[in-house]
Amino acid sequence: HRSPLNDFQRLRATELLAVPAEPPPPLPEQGSAEQCAQRCATSLACRAFHYDRQSQLCQLLSWTQHSPHVQLQKNIHYDLYQKKDYLRDCIVADGTSYRGTRATTEKGLRCQHWQATTPHDHSRFLPSPRNGLEENYCRNPDRDRRGPWCYTVNPKVRHQSCGIKKCEDAVCMTCNGEDYRGAVDHTESGTECQRWDLQHPHKHPFHPDKYPDKGLDDNYCRNPDSSERPWCYTTDPGREREYCHIRFCKKRPRPLNLTTGCFRGKGEGYRGRVNITVSGIPCQRWDAQTPHQHHFVPEKYPCKDLQENFCRNPDGSEAPWCFTARPTVRIAFCFQIRRCPDELDAQECYHDHGERYHGHISKTRKGITCQPWAAQAPHVPQISPVTHPEAHLEENYCRNPDNDSHGPWCYTMDPRTPFDYCAIKPCLAQSWLMPMLLADAVAFEQCGRREERLQQKGR
Amino acid sequence: IIGGQPGNSPWTVSIRNRAGVHFCGGSLVKEQWVISTRQCFFSCDADLTGYEVQLGTLFKDPGPGDPDKQTIPIVQIVCGPSESQLVMLKLVRPATLNRRVALICLPPERYVVPAGTVCEIAGWGETRGTCCGPGTPTLGSPWKLVPWGDTSLWVPQGDYGGPLACLTADCWVLEGVITPSRICARTDQPALFIRVSLYVDWIHKVIKM
């Protein structure tokens, strides 16, 4: 169930230009991205490929972005897939598959070229198309357990390890690893991860487009849902998801701008002592599992300050919240905590309904990126710069072209959510109620009628 | 809901979890859309696979052969403006309207219900241990809406999300949604409902989009 794409790192809307292209790349071939990956994986010369999603054409390449005389450039028609082994600056297992461009040893000695025989003559490891011994890059042709090594240019030191770190050590993680962007792509039991942009073997809600700021690249371990540690869906159909083993950073994480009397943004830095919900229901203690069981155990979330039963935001929700002490209400927001005044400066609040808001916020209140007003995907807009030329529908900024009484909004990049409101508050509290309409001023059609005689008739 | 009597509220739906257990009420405002309260759901991104609504029955747990019962899975939750505490639930297919299943009207935007209007709330919430005594919770309970007066509503578990329906121009209109309040309602405390007329533009927009 592993996809051939698992061996590749994807760069969206990017083209790799080689100047001049020699040898000229082969002609593009038809096929899906996975079929291209399969072809490239089995070709010794192939190290990357362009994939044109529209025409379903792919072009195999024998170079990567680290090759000489190449450059990356934006091209919305292509995605560039490059073999991970050529890009990663860390090693998996003993680094036999490492094809990076490190060329110095752990003591800083420059490596001797593999086809050179001076200062160190050797015949065991000469370059061939298959063994990846090229230039003077660190390699591990003999499966040395210390990882990639090389002959050195120092006549006194024949060869030396390059000291390239294992991927699980190369990038460490702080707190629960929500910010982890390293290159570990196996779980702690050694199972390979499923790509986030694939829905097999496991269907899942974490589309990279839907959560652009969660770093859901390729099949690397990530923590998009505030779990205890980074994890991934696995390529084992029998095991949906599993944690990954990643080293903790020794240094403490940089503290969020903590607040106590108010909250900024979504309130992830709120450390006040409010402990009842907006509707006045007391909060349940975080270290308790009744009346509601949950996984936000304080000791597993050291950076979230889940003390006592204070309102907190450990999972990036739209505001501080808590489990409630009432069995029938699992969680509730603590919207009664006010937003910090400095946050609501001129741009970040709107007057009236915000129909004249021209700020640059372009995320919904749940943190989903807005869809550009001129775009047709993932949602075909009913309101666009064409239909509403005077509404300043620029880029993907929040706007209120239809004078929605709840403020600026936008179409969203989440295929399942056509539109949502933005995290912008009204500058002044508004009284929305209008004088009472006379009852006979209203009329209704095809609703609100029932057979009254059924009212009396029990069963 | 304390007191009241069995009634026919064809827009009131029972929202059920994966175990088929009723946990909140809702109101059918469009064939494929139900309104309820945010407090009934864990998150705006909740995966509602296995959750469903039950319509067209009088009894909370109707017999398997109940001819009018409709059970429709929920396919999506859409949260309202933050302060609204409302959600809209999209059903996987439209409900069939008949004598037991009907749409409730939506009020005009920002409409205020005149005092003295006849209103009712409905739900299958647990009434165990209250003055109504045991027996299968049934639907319905007409009440007179009084402004800030001596209401004595106690809205126990499971009625949250259900409708406050008021009779206007001979039609029943969804003027409020039952929401968990600070404490149980008492004679000196008015019952609290979410004023739907403030969010009618959002409701129409969700349905349209």
XYZ file of C-alpha atoms in Angstrom:
668
model
C 0.000 0.000 0.000
C 2.979 2.348 -0.196
C 2.781 4.876 -3.008
C 5.816 5.319 -5.280
C 5.380 9.024 -4.498
C 6.616 8.289 -0.981
C 10.192 8.478 -2.278
C 9.669 12.019 -3.510
C 9.471 15.517 -2.090
C 6.903 17.713 -3.826
C 7.375 21.394 -4.657
C 4.080 22.877 -5.861
C 3.852 25.210 -8.849
C 7.597 24.973 -9.415
C 9.757 24.168 -12.425
C 13.419 23.137 -12.390
C 15.317 24.808 -15.213
C 18.719 23.461 -16.266
C 20.814 25.827 -18.344
C 21.762 24.511 -20.779
C 19.847 21.284 -20.436
C 22.345 18.570 -21.171
C 21.614 15.886 -21.887
C 18.198 17.166 -23.045
C 15.465 15.620 -20.877
C 13.372 12.860 -22.484
C 10.041 13.812 -24.037
C 7.112 14.148 -21.610
C 5.034 10.990 -21.109
C 1.371 10.535 -20.231
C 0.367 9.201 -16.837
C -0.608 9.901 -13.257
C 1.860 11.338 -10.777
C 2.172 7.913 -9.177
C 2.939 6.269 -12.541
C 5.616 8.880 -13.173
C 7.069 8.285 -9.759
C 7.173 4.558 -10.486
C 9.064 5.171 -13.736
C 11.480 7.573 -12.096
C 12.060 5.315 -9.108
C 13.089 2.427 -11.372
C 15.293 4.572 -13.602
C 18.864 4.938 -12.362
C 19.334 8.229 -14.172
C 16.074 9.822 -12.993
C 16.293 11.992 -9.895
C 13.194 14.151 -10.300
C 10.257 14.816 -12.570
C 7.907 17.619 -13.563
C 4.213 16.781 -13.376
C 1.605 18.814 -15.245
C -1.668 18.116 -13.414
C -3.831 19.484 -16.208
C -2.404 17.526 -19.135
C -1.306 14.598 -16.930
C 2.092 14.766 -18.593
C 5.345 14.089 -16.768
C 8.916 14.739 -17.692
C 11.706 12.752 -16.072
C 14.823 14.720 -15.068
C 18.326 13.543 -14.238
C 19.066 16.499 -11.985
C 17.720 18.084 -8.816
C 17.723 21.565 -7.349
C 21.143 20.813 -5.797
C 22.712 19.984 -9.180
C 25.013 22.620 -10.737
C 23.631 25.103 -13.310
C 19.995 24.606 -12.397
C 17.445 26.996 -10.936
C 13.964 26.736 -9.492
C 11.272 28.993 -10.855
C 7.531 29.488 -10.355
C 5.310 27.743 -12.881
C 1.689 27.181 -11.935
C 1.342 24.372 -14.471
C 3.972 22.102 -12.928
C 4.650 20.380 -9.661
C 8.251 19.337 -9.170
C 8.868 15.985 -7.501
C 12.435 15.271 -6.424
C 13.843 12.086 -4.901
C 14.122 12.639 -1.167
C 17.498 10.931 -0.963
C 18.984 13.688 -3.103
C 17.428 16.462 -1.012
C 17.456 15.348 2.604
C 20.292 16.656 4.771
C 19.894 13.807 7.220
C 20.042 10.043 7.012
C 17.566 7.246 7.462
C 18.970 4.145 9.179
C 22.690 3.845 8.204
C 22.422 6.331 5.365
C 23.095 3.862 2.581
C 20.536 5.692 0.441
C 21.912 9.150 1.234
C 22.535 11.115 -2.005
C 22.963 14.605 -0.570
C 25.805 16.969 -1.338
C 27.623 17.077 2.024
C 31.399 16.921 1.173
C 33.199 17.458 4.496
C 33.915 15.052 7.320
C 32.796 15.412 10.904
C 36.201 17.020 11.692
C 35.834 19.478 8.820
C 38.188 17.747 6.372
C 37.279 18.138 2.710
C 36.413 14.879 0.957
C 38.516 13.426 -1.864
C 36.704 12.839 -5.162
C 35.611 9.245 -5.509
C 37.194 8.821 -8.964
C 40.483 10.332 -7.693
C 43.263 8.056 -6.461
C 45.310 10.685 -4.688
C 46.120 11.389 -1.941
C 44.449 8.065 -1.143
C 44.592 5.314 -3.702
C 41.606 2.981 -3.535
C 39.960 0.645 -5.986
C 37.138 -0.704 -3.888
C 34.814 2.251 -4.332
C 34.921 3.696 -7.812
C 31.932 5.628 -9.203
C 29.311 3.654 -11.165
C 25.747 4.590 -12.272
C 24.382 2.353 -9.567
C 26.428 3.116 -6.419
C 25.844 6.879 -6.270
C 29.544 7.623 -5.679
C 29.762 11.013 -7.343
C 31.875 14.087 -7.025
C 33.313 14.109 -3.494
C 30.033 13.719 -1.659
C 29.717 11.700 1.566
C 28.358 8.223 0.862
C 28.009 4.867 2.615
C 28.823 2.230 0.002
C 29.795 -0.385 2.606
C 26.872 0.098 5.007
C 29.147 1.466 7.718
C 26.937 1.688 10.828
C 28.301 5.206 11.564
C 26.720 6.433 8.336
C 28.117 8.167 5.219
C 31.886 8.761 5.028
C 34.566 9.674 2.490
C 38.283 9.534 1.731
C 39.808 12.848 2.820
C 42.204 15.197 1.024
C 44.439 15.069 4.086
C 47.185 12.537 3.352
C 47.325 11.635 7.063
C 43.632 10.800 7.324
C 42.623 8.155 4.807
C 38.879 8.269 5.450
C 36.524 9.668 8.054
C 32.823 9.671 8.884
C 30.885 12.739 7.816
C 28.798 12.810 10.978
C 25.496 13.383 9.155
C 22.660 13.243 11.686
C 19.786 10.812 11.595
C 16.577 12.531 10.528
C 14.925 11.959 13.906
C 17.831 13.895 15.493
C 18.475 16.467 12.784
C 15.417 18.624 13.587
C 14.245 18.530 17.186
C 10.776 19.413 18.433
C 9.442 21.693 21.187
C 6.193 21.384 23.138
C 3.940 18.983 21.220
C 5.712 19.405 17.914
C 3.011 21.465 16.202
C 5.855 23.459 14.611
C 7.940 20.402 13.698
C 8.928 20.547 9.994
C 11.627 17.858 9.926
C 12.020 15.000 7.486
C 11.078 11.951 9.555
C 8.701 9.838 7.444
C 8.502 6.659 9.508
C 6.599 5.960 12.711
C 8.172 4.834 15.961
C 7.509 1.211 15.008
C 9.316 1.745 11.673
C 6.219 1.796 9.484
C 6.420 4.189 6.555
C 4.043 7.156 6.618
C 1.234 7.710 4.109
C 1.418 10.934 2.085
C -0.879 13.667 3.392
C -2.038 14.483 -0.173
C -3.236 10.892 -0.676
C -6.399 9.300 0.643
C -5.170 5.714 0.569
C -4.745 3.387 2.355
C -6.422 5.671 4.882
C -9.049 8.339 4.127
C -8.513 11.402 6.315
C -9.593 15.061 6.729
C -6.116 16.603 6.766
C -5.836 17.791 3.166
C -2.688 19.945 2.776
C -4.820 22.572 0.979
C -7.218 22.738 3.890
C -4.491 23.333 6.460
C -1.762 25.237 4.593
C -0.045 26.313 7.809
C 0.291 22.815 9.276
C 3.191 21.863 7.002
C 1.476 18.704 5.729
C 4.242 18.072 3.178
C 4.725 14.749 1.455
C 4.560 11.987 4.097
C 6.496 13.620 6.887
C 5.441 13.298 10.522
C 3.390 16.312 11.622
C 1.001 17.352 14.379
C -1.954 19.119 12.729
C -4.507 18.271 15.423
C -2.698 19.118 18.648
C -1.969 15.521 19.516
C 0.719 14.830 22.082
C 3.467 14.409 19.458
C 3.934 14.443 15.663
C 2.318 11.476 13.950
C 1.244 10.297 10.546
C -1.202 7.985 8.819
C 0.682 4.784 8.029
C 1.015 2.780 4.821
C -0.169 -0.237 6.812
C -3.910 -0.684 6.089
C -4.225 -2.331 9.481
C -2.933 0.637 11.393
C -4.498 4.015 10.706
C -2.043 6.335 12.449
C 0.939 6.212 14.761
C 3.257 8.576 16.615
C 6.775 9.225 15.359
C 9.975 9.239 17.379
C 11.556 12.704 17.272
C 14.110 14.172 19.653
C 12.989 16.910 22.019
C 14.902 20.178 21.811
C 16.961 20.917 24.889
C 16.303 24.657 24.732
C 12.946 25.862 25.986
C 10.585 27.030 23.258
C 10.256 30.744 22.749
C 7.312 31.779 24.975
C 4.134 32.868 23.196
C 3.171 36.446 24.039
C 1.293 35.393 27.134
C -1.715 37.336 28.442
C -3.836 37.062 31.565
C -6.597 39.670 31.483
C -7.503 39.296 27.799
C -6.621 37.111 24.819
C -4.902 37.755 21.499
C -5.473 35.901 18.248
C -7.070 32.590 19.150
C -5.998 32.809 22.744
C -3.305 30.119 22.630
C -1.208 32.391 24.861
C -4.034 33.077 27.338
C -2.877 32.263 30.889
C -5.647 33.938 32.922
C -7.784 32.348 35.621
C -11.265 32.487 34.086
C -12.824 29.062 34.709
C -16.425 29.276 33.557
C -17.825 29.180 30.044
C -19.649 31.937 28.228
C -22.974 30.461 29.314
C -21.840 30.293 32.908
C -21.202 26.580 33.183
C -18.193 25.793 35.405
C -15.180 24.210 33.706
C -13.960 20.681 34.394
C -10.400 20.366 35.713
C -7.912 19.460 32.978
C -6.397 16.724 35.191
C -9.830 15.118 35.613
C -11.486 12.627 33.291
C -15.032 13.109 34.527
C -17.584 13.994 33.452
C -15.726 14.164 30.146
C -12.843 11.900 29.105
C -10.208 13.592 26.967
C -6.563 13.437 25.892
C -5.495 16.916 27.001
C -3.649 15.595 30.047
C -1.625 18.489 31.584
C 1.678 16.621 31.826
C 1.484 15.686 28.158
C 0.955 19.330 27.160
C 3.636 21.132 29.175
C 3.495 24.258 27.033
C -0.270 24.692 27.208
C -0.483 25.482 30.934
C -3.521 23.253 31.484
C -3.790 24.246 35.098
C -6.774 23.590 37.327
C -9.924 24.301 35.308
C -8.896 27.524 33.635
C -10.054 28.306 30.084
C -7.251 27.486 27.642
C -6.745 26.857 23.929
C -4.495 23.795 23.583
C -5.707 22.823 20.113
C -5.784 26.028 18.107
C -9.566 26.449 18.316
C -11.015 29.882 17.677
C -10.858 31.008 21.329
C -10.031 29.741 24.839
C -12.367 26.930 25.898
C -12.745 24.134 28.425
C -14.508 20.850 29.082
C -17.559 21.708 31.174
C -18.649 20.286 34.497
C -22.045 19.491 32.990
C -22.269 15.933 31.637
C -24.391 16.894 28.654
C -22.193 19.747 27.457
C -18.767 18.426 26.537
C -16.964 21.667 25.732
C -17.815 25.341 25.576
C -15.959 28.497 24.656
C -15.011 31.192 27.118
C -15.993 33.987 24.786
C -16.659 36.214 27.799
C -12.897 36.782 28.048
C -12.285 40.019 26.211
C -9.886 40.410 23.321
C -6.763 42.436 24.079
C -7.462 46.027 23.009
C -4.121 46.451 21.213
C -5.101 43.638 18.894
C -8.171 45.409 17.624
C -6.274 48.305 16.013
C -7.766 50.277 13.104
C -7.245 47.527 10.526
C -8.361 44.629 12.712
C -11.827 45.810 13.491
C -14.665 46.906 11.270
C -17.316 49.611 11.444
C -21.011 48.928 10.872
C -21.117 45.603 9.009
C -17.607 45.972 7.637
C -18.746 46.705 4.099
C -15.931 49.319 3.979
C -13.303 47.051 5.569
C -10.247 47.079 3.269
C -7.703 45.431 5.589
C -5.426 42.547 4.650
C -6.608 39.741 6.900
C -7.038 36.697 4.661
C -7.851 33.883 7.055
C -11.144 32.724 8.479
C -11.793 32.681 12.217
C -10.795 28.961 12.160
C -7.458 29.818 10.558
C -8.346 28.461 7.109
C -6.827 30.446 4.249
C -9.278 32.437 2.166
C -9.836 31.574 -1.509
C -8.913 34.410 -3.878
C -12.095 36.264 -4.948
C -11.134 35.864 -8.619
C -10.524 32.113 -8.329
C -13.007 29.424 -9.370
C -11.736 26.654 -7.078
C -12.315 25.011 -4.684
C -15.576 27.003 -4.744
C -17.255 28.637 -7.742
C -18.060 32.057 -6.300
C -21.511 33.654 -6.612
C -19.852 36.934 -5.661
C -16.709 38.020 -7.512
C -14.821 41.145 -8.637
C -16.956 40.943 -11.816
C -20.323 40.877 -10.026
C -19.250 43.367 -7.337
C -16.656 45.699 -8.920
C -17.070 48.328 -6.198
C -16.472 45.947 -3.280
C -12.639 45.967 -3.484
C -12.519 42.170 -3.777
C -8.717 42.073 -3.945
C -6.536 38.983 -3.619
C -8.050 36.777 -0.918
C -8.658 39.504 1.648
C -11.708 39.342 3.907
C -14.508 41.590 2.620
C -18.256 42.104 2.995
C -19.619 42.609 -0.533
C -23.168 41.559 0.423
C -23.368 43.626 3.600
C -23.622 40.504 5.740
C -24.633 41.670 9.224
C -21.987 39.437 10.812
C -19.030 41.139 9.237
C -16.308 40.488 6.664
C -16.092 36.969 5.269
C -14.488 35.033 2.430
C -14.747 31.852 0.379
C -12.350 29.315 1.918
C -9.662 26.956 0.606
C -11.375 24.120 2.450
C -13.373 22.139 -0.137
C -16.015 21.369 2.517
C -16.553 24.958 3.734
C -17.786 27.293 1.013
C -17.511 30.451 3.129
C -16.817 31.552 6.692
C -16.409 34.724 8.713
C -13.015 36.180 9.476
C -11.313 36.783 12.803
C -12.076 40.488 12.753
C -14.188 42.014 15.499
C -16.619 44.946 15.237
C -14.990 48.165 16.462
C -18.137 49.029 18.426
C -20.727 46.693 19.926
C -23.810 46.994 17.780
C -27.450 46.903 18.678
C -28.960 44.896 15.911
C -32.551 44.709 16.968
C -34.893 46.712 14.882
C -38.193 48.208 16.110
C -40.880 45.552 16.313
C -42.529 44.748 13.011
C -46.283 44.606 13.266
C -47.377 40.996 13.159
C -49.522 41.600 10.081
C -46.502 43.070 8.286
C -45.032 39.621 7.865
C -46.153 36.743 5.694
C -44.756 33.243 5.195
C -44.942 30.685 2.429
C -44.884 26.869 2.535
C -43.714 26.605 6.105
C -44.874 26.616 9.671
C -48.166 24.853 9.099
C -49.270 21.623 10.723
C -52.416 19.623 11.155
C -53.661 20.985 14.470
C -56.074 18.063 14.938
C -52.974 15.843 15.246
C -52.079 18.087 18.177
C -54.789 16.623 20.379
C -54.691 13.093 19.004
C -52.174 10.992 20.967
C -51.226 7.568 19.634
C -39.365 20.860 29.597
C -41.607 20.588 32.643
C -45.325 20.118 32.164
C -46.752 20.518 28.671
C -48.388 17.605 26.907
C -47.859 15.378 23.895
C -48.050 17.448 20.743
C -47.296 17.514 17.046
C -44.223 19.582 16.249
C -43.388 18.310 12.751
C -40.264 20.506 12.403
C -38.629 19.308 15.619
C -35.944 16.697 14.993
C -34.078 14.403 17.318
C -30.271 14.465 16.824
C -28.658 11.104 17.553
C -25.072 10.013 18.020
C -23.356 6.951 16.579
C -25.032 4.789 19.200
C -28.405 6.056 18.036
C -28.904 7.870 21.336
C -30.833 11.158 21.284
C -28.659 13.945 22.685
C -30.074 17.194 21.340
C -32.967 18.713 19.466
C -33.077 20.676 16.224
C -35.464 22.375 13.813
C -36.035 21.611 10.124
C -35.748 24.943 8.265
C -35.151 23.487 4.799
C -35.645 19.992 3.457
C -31.895 19.334 3.821
C -30.999 21.709 6.677
C -31.511 21.549 10.454
C -30.695 24.272 12.970
C -29.373 23.445 16.427
C -27.013 24.897 19.036
C -23.208 24.886 18.976
C -23.103 23.623 22.568
C -24.293 20.201 21.407
C -21.190 19.578 19.327
C -17.544 19.101 20.210
C -16.147 21.261 17.458
C -16.954 23.052 14.236
C -14.829 20.473 12.459
C -16.531 17.539 14.146
C -16.572 14.352 12.094
C -20.283 13.490 12.200
C -20.023 10.136 10.477
C -22.686 7.938 12.042
C -24.677 10.849 13.427
C -28.229 11.239 12.164
C -31.501 13.065 12.712
C -34.831 11.408 13.316
C -38.020 13.098 12.115
C -41.734 12.379 11.846
C -42.289 10.622 15.156
C -44.102 11.597 18.334
C -42.184 9.320 20.637
C -38.483 9.580 21.411
C -38.020 5.905 20.769
C -40.755 4.990 18.306
C -41.357 1.394 17.395
C -39.255 0.009 14.556
C -42.287 -0.074 12.316
C -43.334 3.524 12.893
C -44.744 4.425 9.446
C -43.843 8.081 9.593
C -40.330 7.836 11.004
C -37.547 9.219 8.812
C -33.902 8.746 9.805
C -31.394 10.764 7.786
C -27.603 10.852 8.317
C -25.899 14.199 8.898
C -23.179 14.986 6.382
C -21.799 18.306 7.598
C -21.839 20.845 10.411
C -21.556 24.585 9.707
C -20.964 26.906 12.651
C -22.654 30.277 12.806
C -21.157 33.635 13.726
C -19.149 33.114 16.912
C -21.563 34.827 19.275
C -24.606 33.114 17.753
C -23.974 29.708 19.314
C -25.900 28.312 16.323
C -25.000 25.499 13.962
C -26.574 24.268 10.768
C -26.528 20.576 9.984
C -26.655 19.453 6.386
C -28.513 16.162 5.832
C -27.262 13.656 3.342
C -30.600 13.892 1.500
C -33.737 16.075 1.754
C -36.432 15.058 4.231
C -39.799 14.072 2.784
C -42.412 16.590 3.885
C -45.771 15.151 4.971
C -48.274 15.512 7.805
C -45.607 14.489 10.337
C -42.641 16.336 8.817
C -42.868 20.025 7.918
C -40.611 23.049 7.625
C -40.738 25.778 10.216
C -40.632 29.359 8.989
C -37.727 31.700 9.558
C -38.466 35.152 10.946
C -37.729 38.396 9.115
C -34.207 39.713 9.809
C -33.869 41.239 13.296
C -37.556 40.733 14.018
C -38.710 41.114 17.628
C -41.602 38.889 18.741
C -44.430 40.991 20.217
C -45.339 40.248 23.849
C -48.416 38.083 24.215
C -47.548 35.973 21.167
C -48.413 32.282 21.600
C -45.253 30.235 21.513
C -44.174 26.699 22.335
C -41.042 24.717 22.876
C -40.664 21.075 22.020
C -38.224 18.295 22.664
C -37.525 14.805 23.912
C -35.320 15.937 26.791
C -35.200 13.803 29.881
C -37.861 14.810 32.380
C -36.865 12.137 34.907
C -37.073 13.300 38.503
C -39.149 16.323 37.732
C -42.729 17.214 38.447
C -43.890 15.582 35.237
C -43.143 12.129 36.610
C -42.016 9.123 34.626
C -43.204 7.958 31.241
C -41.877 8.142 27.736
C -40.837 11.672 26.976
C -43.040 12.829 24.190
C -42.943 15.808 21.959
C -44.512 19.177 22.368
C -45.639 21.593 24.994
C -47.408 24.848 24.189
C -46.459 27.798 26.382
C -47.375 31.429 26.274
C -44.423 33.705 25.684
C -44.215 36.272 28.448
C -41.576 39.001 28.395
C -39.163 38.736 31.335
C -42.012 37.533 33.434
C -42.679 34.526 35.581
C -41.607 31.764 33.286
C -40.948 28.535 35.026
C -39.190 26.618 32.330
C -36.593 24.105 33.258
C -34.885 22.817 30.175
C -33.218 19.590 31.142
C -30.840 17.467 29.159
C -31.586 16.755 25.528
C -33.866 19.652 24.739
C -30.933 21.904 23.838
C -31.001 22.933 20.188
C -34.767 22.512 19.976
C -37.173 25.201 18.788
C -38.997 28.050 20.424
C -41.780 28.338 17.833
C -44.187 31.282 17.809
C -47.471 31.625 15.927
C -47.310 34.650 13.589
C -49.677 35.281 10.635
C -51.091 31.766 11.160
C -47.676 30.167 10.712
C -45.269 28.738 13.235
C -42.002 30.667 13.109
C -38.636 29.676 14.613
C -37.937 32.608 16.918
C -35.558 30.919 19.345
C -33.233 27.957 19.824
C -33.026 26.345 23.255
C -29.510 26.746 24.575
C -27.774 25.706 27.802
C -28.153 28.578 30.200
C -26.283 29.595 33.285
C -28.592 27.739 35.637
C -31.861 25.829 35.456
C -34.701 28.229 34.798
C -36.706 29.257 37.839
C -39.821 31.298 38.409
C -37.785 34.449 38.820
C -35.514 33.735 35.900
C -36.561 34.056 32.243
C -35.701 31.160 29.986
C -32.918 31.962 27.535
C -33.107 31.298 23.823
C -30.898 32.320 20.931
C -32.755 35.000 18.957
C -32.866 33.450 15.502
C -33.932 36.653 13.727
C -30.418 38.079 14.287
C -28.891 35.276 12.212
C -31.440 34.780 9.452
C -29.092 36.343 6.856
C -26.404 33.814 7.779
C -28.913 30.936 7.569
C -30.081 31.964 4.081
C -26.468 32.402 2.974
C -25.442 28.924 4.101
C -28.418 27.379 2.321
C -27.718 29.407 -0.818
C -24.018 28.664 -0.915
